[in-house]
Short mmCIF file of C-alpha atoms and ligand atoms in Angstrom, two decimals:
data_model
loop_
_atom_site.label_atom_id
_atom_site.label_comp_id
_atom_site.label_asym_id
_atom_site.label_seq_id
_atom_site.Cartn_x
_atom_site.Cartn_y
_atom_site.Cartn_z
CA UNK A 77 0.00 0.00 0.00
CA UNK A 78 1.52 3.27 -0.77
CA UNK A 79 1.68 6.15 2.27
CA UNK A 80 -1.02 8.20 0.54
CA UNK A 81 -3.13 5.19 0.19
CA UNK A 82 -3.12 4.81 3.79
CA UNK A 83 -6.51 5.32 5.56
CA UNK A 84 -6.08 8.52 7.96
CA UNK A 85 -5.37 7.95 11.22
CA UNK A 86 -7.83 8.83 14.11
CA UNK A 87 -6.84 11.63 16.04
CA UNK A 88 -5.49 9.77 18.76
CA UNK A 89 -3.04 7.26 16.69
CA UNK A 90 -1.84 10.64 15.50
CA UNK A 91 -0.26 10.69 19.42
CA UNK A 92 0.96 7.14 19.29
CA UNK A 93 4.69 6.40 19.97
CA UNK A 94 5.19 2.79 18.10
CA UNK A 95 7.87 1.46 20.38
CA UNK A 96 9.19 -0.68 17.36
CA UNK A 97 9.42 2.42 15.35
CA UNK A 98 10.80 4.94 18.05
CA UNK A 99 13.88 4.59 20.39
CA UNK A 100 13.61 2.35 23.38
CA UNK A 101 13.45 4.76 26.26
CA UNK A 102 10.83 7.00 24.57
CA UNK A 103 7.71 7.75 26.70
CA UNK A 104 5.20 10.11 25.76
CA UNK A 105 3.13 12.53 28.46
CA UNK A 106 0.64 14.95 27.85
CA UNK A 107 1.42 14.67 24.06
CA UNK A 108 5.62 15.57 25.03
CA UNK A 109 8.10 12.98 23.97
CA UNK A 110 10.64 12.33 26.00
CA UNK A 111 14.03 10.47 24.91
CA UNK A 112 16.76 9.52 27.47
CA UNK A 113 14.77 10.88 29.96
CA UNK A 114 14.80 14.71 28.11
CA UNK A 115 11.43 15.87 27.06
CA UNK A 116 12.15 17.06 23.20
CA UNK A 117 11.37 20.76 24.08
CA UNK A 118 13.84 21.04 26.42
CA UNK A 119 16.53 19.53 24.14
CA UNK A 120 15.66 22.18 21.57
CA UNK A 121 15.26 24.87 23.47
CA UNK A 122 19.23 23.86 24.50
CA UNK A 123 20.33 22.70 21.19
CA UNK A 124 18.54 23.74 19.03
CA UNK A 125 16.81 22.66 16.16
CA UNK A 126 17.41 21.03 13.49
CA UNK A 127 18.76 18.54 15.99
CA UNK A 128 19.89 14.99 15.83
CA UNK A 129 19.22 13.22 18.88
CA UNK A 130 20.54 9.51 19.92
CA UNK A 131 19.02 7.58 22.40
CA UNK A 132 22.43 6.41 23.98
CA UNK A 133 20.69 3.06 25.94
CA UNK A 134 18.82 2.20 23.17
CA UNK A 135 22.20 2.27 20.73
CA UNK A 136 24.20 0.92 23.71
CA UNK A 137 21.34 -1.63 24.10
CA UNK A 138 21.55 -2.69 20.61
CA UNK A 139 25.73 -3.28 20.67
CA UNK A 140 25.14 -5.75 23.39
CA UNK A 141 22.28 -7.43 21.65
CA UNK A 142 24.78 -8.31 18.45
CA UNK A 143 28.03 -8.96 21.13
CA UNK A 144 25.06 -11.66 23.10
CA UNK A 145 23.42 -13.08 20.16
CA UNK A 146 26.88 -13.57 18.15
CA UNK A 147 28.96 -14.70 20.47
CA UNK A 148 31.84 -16.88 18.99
CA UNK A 149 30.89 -14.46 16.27
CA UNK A 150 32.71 -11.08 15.37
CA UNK A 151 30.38 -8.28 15.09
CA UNK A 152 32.11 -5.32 13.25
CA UNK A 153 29.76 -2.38 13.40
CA UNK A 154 29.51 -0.59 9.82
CA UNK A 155 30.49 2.98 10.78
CA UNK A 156 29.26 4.11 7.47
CA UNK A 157 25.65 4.17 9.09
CA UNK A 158 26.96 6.69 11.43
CA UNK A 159 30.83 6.99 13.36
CA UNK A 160 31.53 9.85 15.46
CA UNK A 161 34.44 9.45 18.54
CA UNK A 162 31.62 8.83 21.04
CA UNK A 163 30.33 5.90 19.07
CA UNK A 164 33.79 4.66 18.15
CA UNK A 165 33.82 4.29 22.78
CA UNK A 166 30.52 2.80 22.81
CA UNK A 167 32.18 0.63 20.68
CA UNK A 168 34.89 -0.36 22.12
CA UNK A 169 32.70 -0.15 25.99
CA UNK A 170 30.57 -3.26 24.29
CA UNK A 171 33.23 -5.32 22.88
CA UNK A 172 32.29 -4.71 19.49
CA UNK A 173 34.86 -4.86 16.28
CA UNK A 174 34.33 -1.73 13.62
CA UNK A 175 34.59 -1.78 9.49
CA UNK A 176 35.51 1.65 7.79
CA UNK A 177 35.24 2.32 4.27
CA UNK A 178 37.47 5.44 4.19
CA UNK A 179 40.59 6.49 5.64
CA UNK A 180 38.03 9.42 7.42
CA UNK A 181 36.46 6.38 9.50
CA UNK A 182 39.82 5.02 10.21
CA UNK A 183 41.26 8.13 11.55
CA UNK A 184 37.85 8.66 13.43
CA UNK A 185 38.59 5.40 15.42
CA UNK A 186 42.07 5.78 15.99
CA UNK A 187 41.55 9.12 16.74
CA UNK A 188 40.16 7.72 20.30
CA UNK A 189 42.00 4.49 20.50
CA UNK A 190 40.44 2.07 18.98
CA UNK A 191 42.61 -1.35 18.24
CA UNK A 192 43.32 -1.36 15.15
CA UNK A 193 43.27 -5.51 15.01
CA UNK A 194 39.35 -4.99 15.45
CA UNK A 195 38.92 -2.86 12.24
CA UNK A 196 38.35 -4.44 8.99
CA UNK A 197 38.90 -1.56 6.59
CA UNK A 198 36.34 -1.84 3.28
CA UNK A 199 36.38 0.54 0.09
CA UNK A 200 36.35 -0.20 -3.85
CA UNK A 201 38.74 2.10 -4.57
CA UNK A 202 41.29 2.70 -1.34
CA UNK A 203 44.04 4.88 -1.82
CA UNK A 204 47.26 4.15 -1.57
CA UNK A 205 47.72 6.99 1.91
CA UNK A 206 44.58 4.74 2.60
CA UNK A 207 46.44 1.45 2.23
CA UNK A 208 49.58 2.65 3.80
CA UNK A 209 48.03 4.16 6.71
CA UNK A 210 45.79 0.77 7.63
CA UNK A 211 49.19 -1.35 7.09
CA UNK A 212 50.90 0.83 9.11
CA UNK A 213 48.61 0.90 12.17
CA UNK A 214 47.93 -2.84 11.58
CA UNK A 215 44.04 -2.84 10.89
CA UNK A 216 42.42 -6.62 11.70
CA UNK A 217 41.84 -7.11 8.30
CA UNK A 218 41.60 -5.74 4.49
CA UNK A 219 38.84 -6.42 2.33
CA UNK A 220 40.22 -6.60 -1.22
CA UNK A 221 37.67 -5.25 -4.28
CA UNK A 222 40.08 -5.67 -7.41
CA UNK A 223 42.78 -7.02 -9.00
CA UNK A 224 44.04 -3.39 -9.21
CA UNK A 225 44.22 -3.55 -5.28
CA UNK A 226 45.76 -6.51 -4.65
CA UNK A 227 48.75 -5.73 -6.81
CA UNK A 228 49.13 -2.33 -4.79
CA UNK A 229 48.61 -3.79 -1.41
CA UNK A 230 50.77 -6.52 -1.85
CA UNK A 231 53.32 -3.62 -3.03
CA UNK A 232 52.66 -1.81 -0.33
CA UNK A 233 52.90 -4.89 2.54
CA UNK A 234 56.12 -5.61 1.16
CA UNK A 235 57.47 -2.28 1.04
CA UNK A 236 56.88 -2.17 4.41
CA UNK A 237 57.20 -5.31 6.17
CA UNK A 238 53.86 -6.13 6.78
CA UNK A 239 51.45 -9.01 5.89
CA UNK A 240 48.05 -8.16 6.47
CA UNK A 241 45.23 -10.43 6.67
CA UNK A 242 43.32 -10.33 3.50
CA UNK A 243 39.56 -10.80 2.52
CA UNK A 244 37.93 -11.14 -0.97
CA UNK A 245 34.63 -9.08 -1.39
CA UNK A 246 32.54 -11.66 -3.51
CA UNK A 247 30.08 -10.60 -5.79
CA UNK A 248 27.53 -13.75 -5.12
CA UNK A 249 24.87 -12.74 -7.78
CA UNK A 250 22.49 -12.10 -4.90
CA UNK A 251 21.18 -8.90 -4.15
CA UNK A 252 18.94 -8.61 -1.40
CA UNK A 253 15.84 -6.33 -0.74
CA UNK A 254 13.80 -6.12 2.23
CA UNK A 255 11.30 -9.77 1.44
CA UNK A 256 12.99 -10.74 -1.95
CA UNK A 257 16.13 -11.89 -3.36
CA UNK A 258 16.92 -11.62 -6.84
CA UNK A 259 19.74 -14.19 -7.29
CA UNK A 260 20.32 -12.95 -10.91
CA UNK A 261 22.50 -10.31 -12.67
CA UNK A 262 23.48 -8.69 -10.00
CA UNK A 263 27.41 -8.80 -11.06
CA UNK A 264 26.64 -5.41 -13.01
CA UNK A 265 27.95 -3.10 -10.36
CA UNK A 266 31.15 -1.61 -8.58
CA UNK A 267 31.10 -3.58 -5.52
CA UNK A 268 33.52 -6.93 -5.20
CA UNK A 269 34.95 -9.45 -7.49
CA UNK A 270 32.24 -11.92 -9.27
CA UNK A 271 31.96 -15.45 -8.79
CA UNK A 272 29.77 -15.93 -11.61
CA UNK A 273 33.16 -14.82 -14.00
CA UNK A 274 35.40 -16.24 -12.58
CA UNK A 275 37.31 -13.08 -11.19
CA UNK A 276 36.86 -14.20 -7.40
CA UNK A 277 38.72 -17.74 -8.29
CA UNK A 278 41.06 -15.61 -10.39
CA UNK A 279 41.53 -12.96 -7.10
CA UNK A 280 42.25 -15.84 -5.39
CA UNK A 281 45.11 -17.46 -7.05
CA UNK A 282 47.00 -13.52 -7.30
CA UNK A 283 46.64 -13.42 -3.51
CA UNK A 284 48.18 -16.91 -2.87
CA UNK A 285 51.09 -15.85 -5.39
CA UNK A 286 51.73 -12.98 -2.85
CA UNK A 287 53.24 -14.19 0.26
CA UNK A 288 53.34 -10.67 2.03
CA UNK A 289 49.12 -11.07 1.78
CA UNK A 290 47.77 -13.82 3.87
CA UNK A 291 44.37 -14.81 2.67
CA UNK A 292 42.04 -15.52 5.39
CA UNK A 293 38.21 -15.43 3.99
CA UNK A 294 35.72 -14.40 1.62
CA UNK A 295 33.31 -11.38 2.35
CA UNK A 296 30.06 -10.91 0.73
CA UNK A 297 27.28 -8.42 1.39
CA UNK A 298 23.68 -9.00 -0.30
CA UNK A 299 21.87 -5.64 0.51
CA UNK A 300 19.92 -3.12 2.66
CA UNK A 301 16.91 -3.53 4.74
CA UNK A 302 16.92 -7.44 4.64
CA UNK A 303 14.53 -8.93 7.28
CA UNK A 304 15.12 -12.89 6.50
CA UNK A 305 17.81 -14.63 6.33
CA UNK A 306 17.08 -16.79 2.41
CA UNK A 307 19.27 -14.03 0.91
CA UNK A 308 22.21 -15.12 3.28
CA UNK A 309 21.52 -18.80 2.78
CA UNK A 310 22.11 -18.55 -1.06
CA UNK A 311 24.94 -16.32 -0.65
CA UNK A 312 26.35 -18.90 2.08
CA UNK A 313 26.22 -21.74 -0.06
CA UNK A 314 28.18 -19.61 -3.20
CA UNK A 315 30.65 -18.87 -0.67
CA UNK A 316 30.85 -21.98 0.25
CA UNK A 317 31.47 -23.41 -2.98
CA UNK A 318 34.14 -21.13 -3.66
CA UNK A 319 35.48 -22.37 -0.40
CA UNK A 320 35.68 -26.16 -1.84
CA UNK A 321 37.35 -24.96 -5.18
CA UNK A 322 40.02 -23.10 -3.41
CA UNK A 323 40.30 -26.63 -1.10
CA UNK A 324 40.69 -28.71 -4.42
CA UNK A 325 43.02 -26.51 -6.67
CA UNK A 326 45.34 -25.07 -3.45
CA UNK A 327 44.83 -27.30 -1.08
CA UNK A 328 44.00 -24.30 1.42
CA UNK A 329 41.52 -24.03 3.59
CA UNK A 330 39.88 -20.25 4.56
CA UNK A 331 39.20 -20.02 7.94
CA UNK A 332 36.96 -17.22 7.66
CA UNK A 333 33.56 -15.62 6.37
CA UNK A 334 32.21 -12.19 6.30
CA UNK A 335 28.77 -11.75 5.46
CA UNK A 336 28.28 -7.95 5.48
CA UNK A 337 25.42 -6.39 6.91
CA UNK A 338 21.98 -5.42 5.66
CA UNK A 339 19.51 -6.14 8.27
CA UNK A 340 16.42 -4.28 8.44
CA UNK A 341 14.50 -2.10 10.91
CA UNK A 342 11.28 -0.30 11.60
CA UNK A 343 10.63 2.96 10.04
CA UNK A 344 7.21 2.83 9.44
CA UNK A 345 3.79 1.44 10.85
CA UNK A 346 3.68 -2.67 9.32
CA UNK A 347 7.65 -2.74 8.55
CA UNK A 348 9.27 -5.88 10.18
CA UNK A 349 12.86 -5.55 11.74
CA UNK A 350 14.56 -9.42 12.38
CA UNK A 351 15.10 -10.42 15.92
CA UNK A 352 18.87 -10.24 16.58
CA UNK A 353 19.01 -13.77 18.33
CA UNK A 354 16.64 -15.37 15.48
CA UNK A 355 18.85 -13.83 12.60
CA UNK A 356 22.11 -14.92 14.44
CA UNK A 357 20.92 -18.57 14.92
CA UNK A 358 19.70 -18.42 11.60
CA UNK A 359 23.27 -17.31 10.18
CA UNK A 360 25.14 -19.73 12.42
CA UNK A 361 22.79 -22.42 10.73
CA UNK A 362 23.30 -21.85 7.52
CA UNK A 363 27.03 -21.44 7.73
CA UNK A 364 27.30 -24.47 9.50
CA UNK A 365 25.38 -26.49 7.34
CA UNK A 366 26.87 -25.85 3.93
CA UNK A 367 30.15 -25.89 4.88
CA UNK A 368 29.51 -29.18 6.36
CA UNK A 369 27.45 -30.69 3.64
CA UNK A 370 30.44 -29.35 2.04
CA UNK A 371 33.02 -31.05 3.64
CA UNK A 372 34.49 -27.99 5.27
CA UNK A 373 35.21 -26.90 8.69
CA UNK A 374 33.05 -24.09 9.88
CA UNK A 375 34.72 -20.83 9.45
CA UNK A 376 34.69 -18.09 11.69
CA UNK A 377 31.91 -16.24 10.90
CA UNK A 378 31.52 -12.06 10.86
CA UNK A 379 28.41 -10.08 10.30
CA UNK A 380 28.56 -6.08 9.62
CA UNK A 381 25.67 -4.36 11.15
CA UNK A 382 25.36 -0.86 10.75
CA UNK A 383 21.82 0.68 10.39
CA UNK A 384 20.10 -1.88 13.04
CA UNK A 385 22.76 -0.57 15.45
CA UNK A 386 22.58 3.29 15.34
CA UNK A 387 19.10 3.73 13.10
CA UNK A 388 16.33 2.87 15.84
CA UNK A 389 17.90 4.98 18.76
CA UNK A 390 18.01 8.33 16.68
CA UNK A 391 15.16 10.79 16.01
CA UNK A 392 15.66 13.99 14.33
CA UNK A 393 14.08 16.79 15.88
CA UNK A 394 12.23 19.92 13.46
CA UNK A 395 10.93 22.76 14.08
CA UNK A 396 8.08 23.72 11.86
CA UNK A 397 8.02 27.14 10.03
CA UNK A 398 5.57 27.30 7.55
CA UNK A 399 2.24 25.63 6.99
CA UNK A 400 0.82 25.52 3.49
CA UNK A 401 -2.52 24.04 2.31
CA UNK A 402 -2.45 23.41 -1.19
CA UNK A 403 -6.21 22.89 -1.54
CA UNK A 404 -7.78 19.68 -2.27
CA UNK A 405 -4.14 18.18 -2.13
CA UNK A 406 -2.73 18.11 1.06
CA UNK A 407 -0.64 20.32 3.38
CA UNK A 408 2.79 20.96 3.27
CA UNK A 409 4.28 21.27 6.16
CA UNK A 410 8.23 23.26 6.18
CA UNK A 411 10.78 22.48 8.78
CA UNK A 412 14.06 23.78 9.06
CA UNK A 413 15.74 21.37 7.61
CA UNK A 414 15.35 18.68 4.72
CA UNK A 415 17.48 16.83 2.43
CA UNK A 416 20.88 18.68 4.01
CA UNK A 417 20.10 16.34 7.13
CA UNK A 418 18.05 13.45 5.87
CA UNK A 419 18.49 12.79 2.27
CA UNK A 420 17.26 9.44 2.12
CA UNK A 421 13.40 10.15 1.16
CA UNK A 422 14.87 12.12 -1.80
CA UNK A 423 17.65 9.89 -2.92
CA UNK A 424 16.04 6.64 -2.90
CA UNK A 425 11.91 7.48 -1.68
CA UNK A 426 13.02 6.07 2.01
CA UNK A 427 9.77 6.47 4.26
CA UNK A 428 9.30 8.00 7.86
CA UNK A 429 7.17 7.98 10.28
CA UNK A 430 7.08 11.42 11.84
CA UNK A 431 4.55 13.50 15.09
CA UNK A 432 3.83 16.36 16.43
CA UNK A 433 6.21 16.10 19.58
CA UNK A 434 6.11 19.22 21.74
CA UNK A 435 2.31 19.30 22.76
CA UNK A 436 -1.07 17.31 22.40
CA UNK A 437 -3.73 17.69 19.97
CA UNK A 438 -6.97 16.31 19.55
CA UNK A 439 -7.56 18.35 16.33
CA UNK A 440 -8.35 16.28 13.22
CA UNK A 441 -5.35 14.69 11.03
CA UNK A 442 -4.68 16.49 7.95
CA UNK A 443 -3.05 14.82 5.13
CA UNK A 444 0.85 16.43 5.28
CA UNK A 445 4.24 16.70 3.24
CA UNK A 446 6.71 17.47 5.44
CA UNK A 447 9.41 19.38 3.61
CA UNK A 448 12.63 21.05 4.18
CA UNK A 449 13.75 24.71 3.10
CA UNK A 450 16.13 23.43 0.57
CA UNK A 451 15.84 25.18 -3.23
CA UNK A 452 14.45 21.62 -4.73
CA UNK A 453 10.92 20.44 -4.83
CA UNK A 454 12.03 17.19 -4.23
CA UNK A 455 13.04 18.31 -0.84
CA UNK A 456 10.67 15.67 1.30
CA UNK A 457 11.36 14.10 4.33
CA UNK A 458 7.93 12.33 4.19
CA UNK A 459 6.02 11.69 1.54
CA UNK A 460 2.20 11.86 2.81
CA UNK A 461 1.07 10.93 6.73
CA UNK A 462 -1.37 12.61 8.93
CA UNK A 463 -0.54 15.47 11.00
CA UNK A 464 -2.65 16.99 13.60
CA UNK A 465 -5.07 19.89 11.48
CA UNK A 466 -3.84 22.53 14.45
CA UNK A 467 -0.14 22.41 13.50
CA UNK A 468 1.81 25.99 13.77
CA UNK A 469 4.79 27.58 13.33
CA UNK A 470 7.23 26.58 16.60
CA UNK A 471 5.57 23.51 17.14
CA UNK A 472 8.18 20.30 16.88
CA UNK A 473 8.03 17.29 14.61
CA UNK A 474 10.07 14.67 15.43
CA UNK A 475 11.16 12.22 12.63
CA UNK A 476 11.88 8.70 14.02
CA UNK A 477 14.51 5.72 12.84
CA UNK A 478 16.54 8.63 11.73
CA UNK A 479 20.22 7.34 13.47
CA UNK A 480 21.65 5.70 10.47
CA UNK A 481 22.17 7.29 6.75
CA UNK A 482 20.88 10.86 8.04
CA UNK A 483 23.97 12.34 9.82
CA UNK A 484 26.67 10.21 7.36
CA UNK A 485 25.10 11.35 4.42
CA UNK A 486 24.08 15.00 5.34
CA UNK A 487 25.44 18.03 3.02
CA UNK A 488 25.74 21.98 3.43
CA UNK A 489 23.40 22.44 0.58
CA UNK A 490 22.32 25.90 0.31
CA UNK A 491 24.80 26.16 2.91
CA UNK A 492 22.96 25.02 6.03
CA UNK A 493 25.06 24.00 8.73
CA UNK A 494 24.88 19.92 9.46
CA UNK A 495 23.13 19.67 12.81
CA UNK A 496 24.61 19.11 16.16
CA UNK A 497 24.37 15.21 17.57
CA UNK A 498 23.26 15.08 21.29
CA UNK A 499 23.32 12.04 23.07
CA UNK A 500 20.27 11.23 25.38
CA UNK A 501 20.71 9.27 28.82
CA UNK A 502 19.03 9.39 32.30
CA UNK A 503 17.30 12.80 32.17
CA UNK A 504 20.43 14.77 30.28
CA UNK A 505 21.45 15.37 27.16
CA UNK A 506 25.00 16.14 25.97
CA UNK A 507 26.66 17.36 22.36
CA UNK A 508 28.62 14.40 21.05
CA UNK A 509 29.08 16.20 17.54
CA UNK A 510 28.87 19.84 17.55
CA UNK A 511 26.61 21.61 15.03
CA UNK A 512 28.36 23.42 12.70
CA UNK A 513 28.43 27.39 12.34
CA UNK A 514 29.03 29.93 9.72
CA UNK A 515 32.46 29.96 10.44
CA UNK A 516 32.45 26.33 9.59
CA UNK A 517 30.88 26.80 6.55
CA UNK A 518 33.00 30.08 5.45
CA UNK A 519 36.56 27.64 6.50
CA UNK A 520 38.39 27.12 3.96
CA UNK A 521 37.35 29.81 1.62
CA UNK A 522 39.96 31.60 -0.38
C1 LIG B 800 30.33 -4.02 3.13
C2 LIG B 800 29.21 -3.50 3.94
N1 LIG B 800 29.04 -3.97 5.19
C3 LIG B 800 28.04 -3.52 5.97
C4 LIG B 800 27.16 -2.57 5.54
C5 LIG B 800 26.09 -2.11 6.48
O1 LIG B 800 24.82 -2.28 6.02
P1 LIG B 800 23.58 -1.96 6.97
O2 LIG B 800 23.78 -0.60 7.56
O3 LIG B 800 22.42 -1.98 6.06
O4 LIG B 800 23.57 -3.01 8.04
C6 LIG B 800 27.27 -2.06 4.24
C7 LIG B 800 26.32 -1.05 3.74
O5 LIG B 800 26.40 -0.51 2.69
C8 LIG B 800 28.33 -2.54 3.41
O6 LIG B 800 28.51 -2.08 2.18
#
């Protein structure tokens, strides 16, 4: 059903805080949400708004969900979703491993200490400072994407004395979408080295030639958003065949598999977000089983979650400015933000689910847009959903599931400053990222 399809909601579902869909410790009194203990109008009357608030138990919560559920497992948290120093010690507080895909991310985590034997540093096209700089601090392991790269890091490990434990990023042929699995022509993109042609056997054999490289495993990642675990089964089972042909022409046996991250959450009313334990036991399964219908011991296996960590626990907090009936259509509804902060509705049609946060309303729900103040009309942060008919200027929307893909991917279009990043815990909230100024903006500028 599309959001506009939706039937309207009564008035008092408009007040509803879906604890699936909002961070764990939010309550909601007298129509005021409250996060970490902070009622929402305090935090922006301190921060600020636009505001980008994480619900540090909830996150927390989550990193010791993955370390439980996968123990004997390594969970390396995907800081693409979202890495700032604070994170990188929440981290490291909950015993979980971290993958980069920049030397940014790197320097974020060894910025604040982070052991470098727990990173496994991604990227299709990694520098060579890149490639230097993870040898040189010793990072856990490398993911390798070409041929190009294998050439240069096995220049590089030589050069300086290092032998680095490698991984092959397999293109399976599965690509994975939220229900479905399209295990098809899916070698048509940038990502990894395809098993289909041949090129992952092929990356193979150059790494064994290299004896500064020590190959450890294969790495795949199917997708975004996944909620079952069929998608990781087929993928498993490729793996694992490449696995038995390595056995049979080198006579080496990979002790290790990666299979990425992708696993779905909640953003909107009827979305279904896996149960950690269930998808762990599931994985575990499946790994075990092919590779011992295969004839192979079980590798150690690695998952990479990144949005199911950091995405439920953060809301991004609005305030709204204008309020515009288009008649007969529906309201639009401008905050002062948009796609600077959250560009996922506009890049790829992500959906929300968004409220009136700073006060109650009984008033009638009124078919909304809510919209930044950027110079696009595509500009949305939600599509269509019912806001309360009495909306005005100052009052606060809050946009849940906002924690991953919002603050990594935010711009200074039009020159908007990127939000601050407050954590939320036990009644206070504190900056962890501070929001920029015009003095940011204007640095740098000749
Ligand atoms: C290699 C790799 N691992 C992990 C992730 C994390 O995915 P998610 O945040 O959907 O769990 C990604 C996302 O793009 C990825 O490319």
């Amino acid at each position: 059903m599309l959001p506009h399809e939706r039937p309207p909601l009564a008035p008092a579902d408009l007040n509803r805080i879906n604890p699936a869909i909002w961070p764990r410790t939010s309550t909601r009194t007298d129509g005021t949400l409250t996060v970490g203990g902070v009622d929402v109008r305090e935090l922006a009357r301190e921060h600020g708004t636009p505001l980008y608030v994480l619900d540090e138990d909830d996150v927390r919560s989550r990193m010791r969900d993955y370390a439980t559920a996968f123990a004997g497992s390594e969970v390396h948290y995907a800081g693409k979703a979202f890495l700032c120093k604070e994170i990188v010690r929440w981290l490291h507080d909950e015993g979980l491993g971290l993958d980069v895909a920049s030397g940014g991310e790197l320097a974020v985590a060894l910025s604040v200490g982070f052991p470098p034997e727990r990173i496994t540093m991604h990227g299709n096209n990694k520098s060579v400072a890149e490639l230097t700089r993870a040898l040189e601090v010793g990072v856990g392991h490398v993911v390798v994407d070409s041929y190009e790269e294998i050439a240069r890091l096995g220049h590089l490990a030589q050069e300086l004395g290092k032998r680095p434990n490698v991984m092959i990023r397999v293109t399976t042929g599965v690509e994975a979408h939220t229900h479905e699995f399209i295990a098809t022509a899916h070698d048509d993109q940038k990502f990894g080295l395809s098993l289909n042609t041949g090129a992952a056997a092929e990356a193979v054999r150059r790494i064994l030639a290299l004896p500064q490289l020590e190959l450890v495993g294969l790495h795949s990642h199917i997708g975004s958003q996944i909620v079952d675990t069929a998608g990781f089964e087929v993928a498993a089972r490729r793996l694992t065949a490449l696995l038995v042909q390595i056995k049979e022409e080198h006579g080496v046996v990979l002790p290790e598999l990666d299979l990425g991250g992708g696993y779905g959450i909640a953003y909107v009313e009827g979305d279904e977000a896996p149960d950690i334990k269930e998808l762990a036991d599931g994985l575990r399964e499946i790994v075990t089983k092919v590779c011992t219908d295969a004839g192979l011991p079980v590798p150690r296996l690695t998952v990479e979650p990144g949005r199911t960590i950091v995405g439920p626990g953060g809301i991004t907090l609005y305030s709204v400015g204008t309020v515009k009936d288009v008649e007969g259509l529906r309201t639009y509804v401008s905050i002062d933000g948009g796609m600077s902060d959250n560009v996922r509705t506009a890049l790829y049609g992500a959906e929300y689910t968004a409220a009136l946060v700073s006060r109650e309303s009984t008033a009638e729900p009124m078919l909304s847009r809510l919209v930044g103040k950027h110079c696009e009309s595509g500009d949305i942060i939600v599509r269509d959903f019912h806001l309360p008919a009495d909306l005005v200027p100052g009052d606060l929307i809050a946009v849940a599931a906002t924690g991953a893909y919002c603050r990594s991917l935010a711009s200074n279009y039009n020159y908007l400053p990127r939000p601050a990043v407050v954590a939320v815990s036990g009644g206070r909230s504190r900056v962890i990222v501070q929001g920029e100024t015009e003095d940011d903006l204007l640095r740098g500028q000749l």
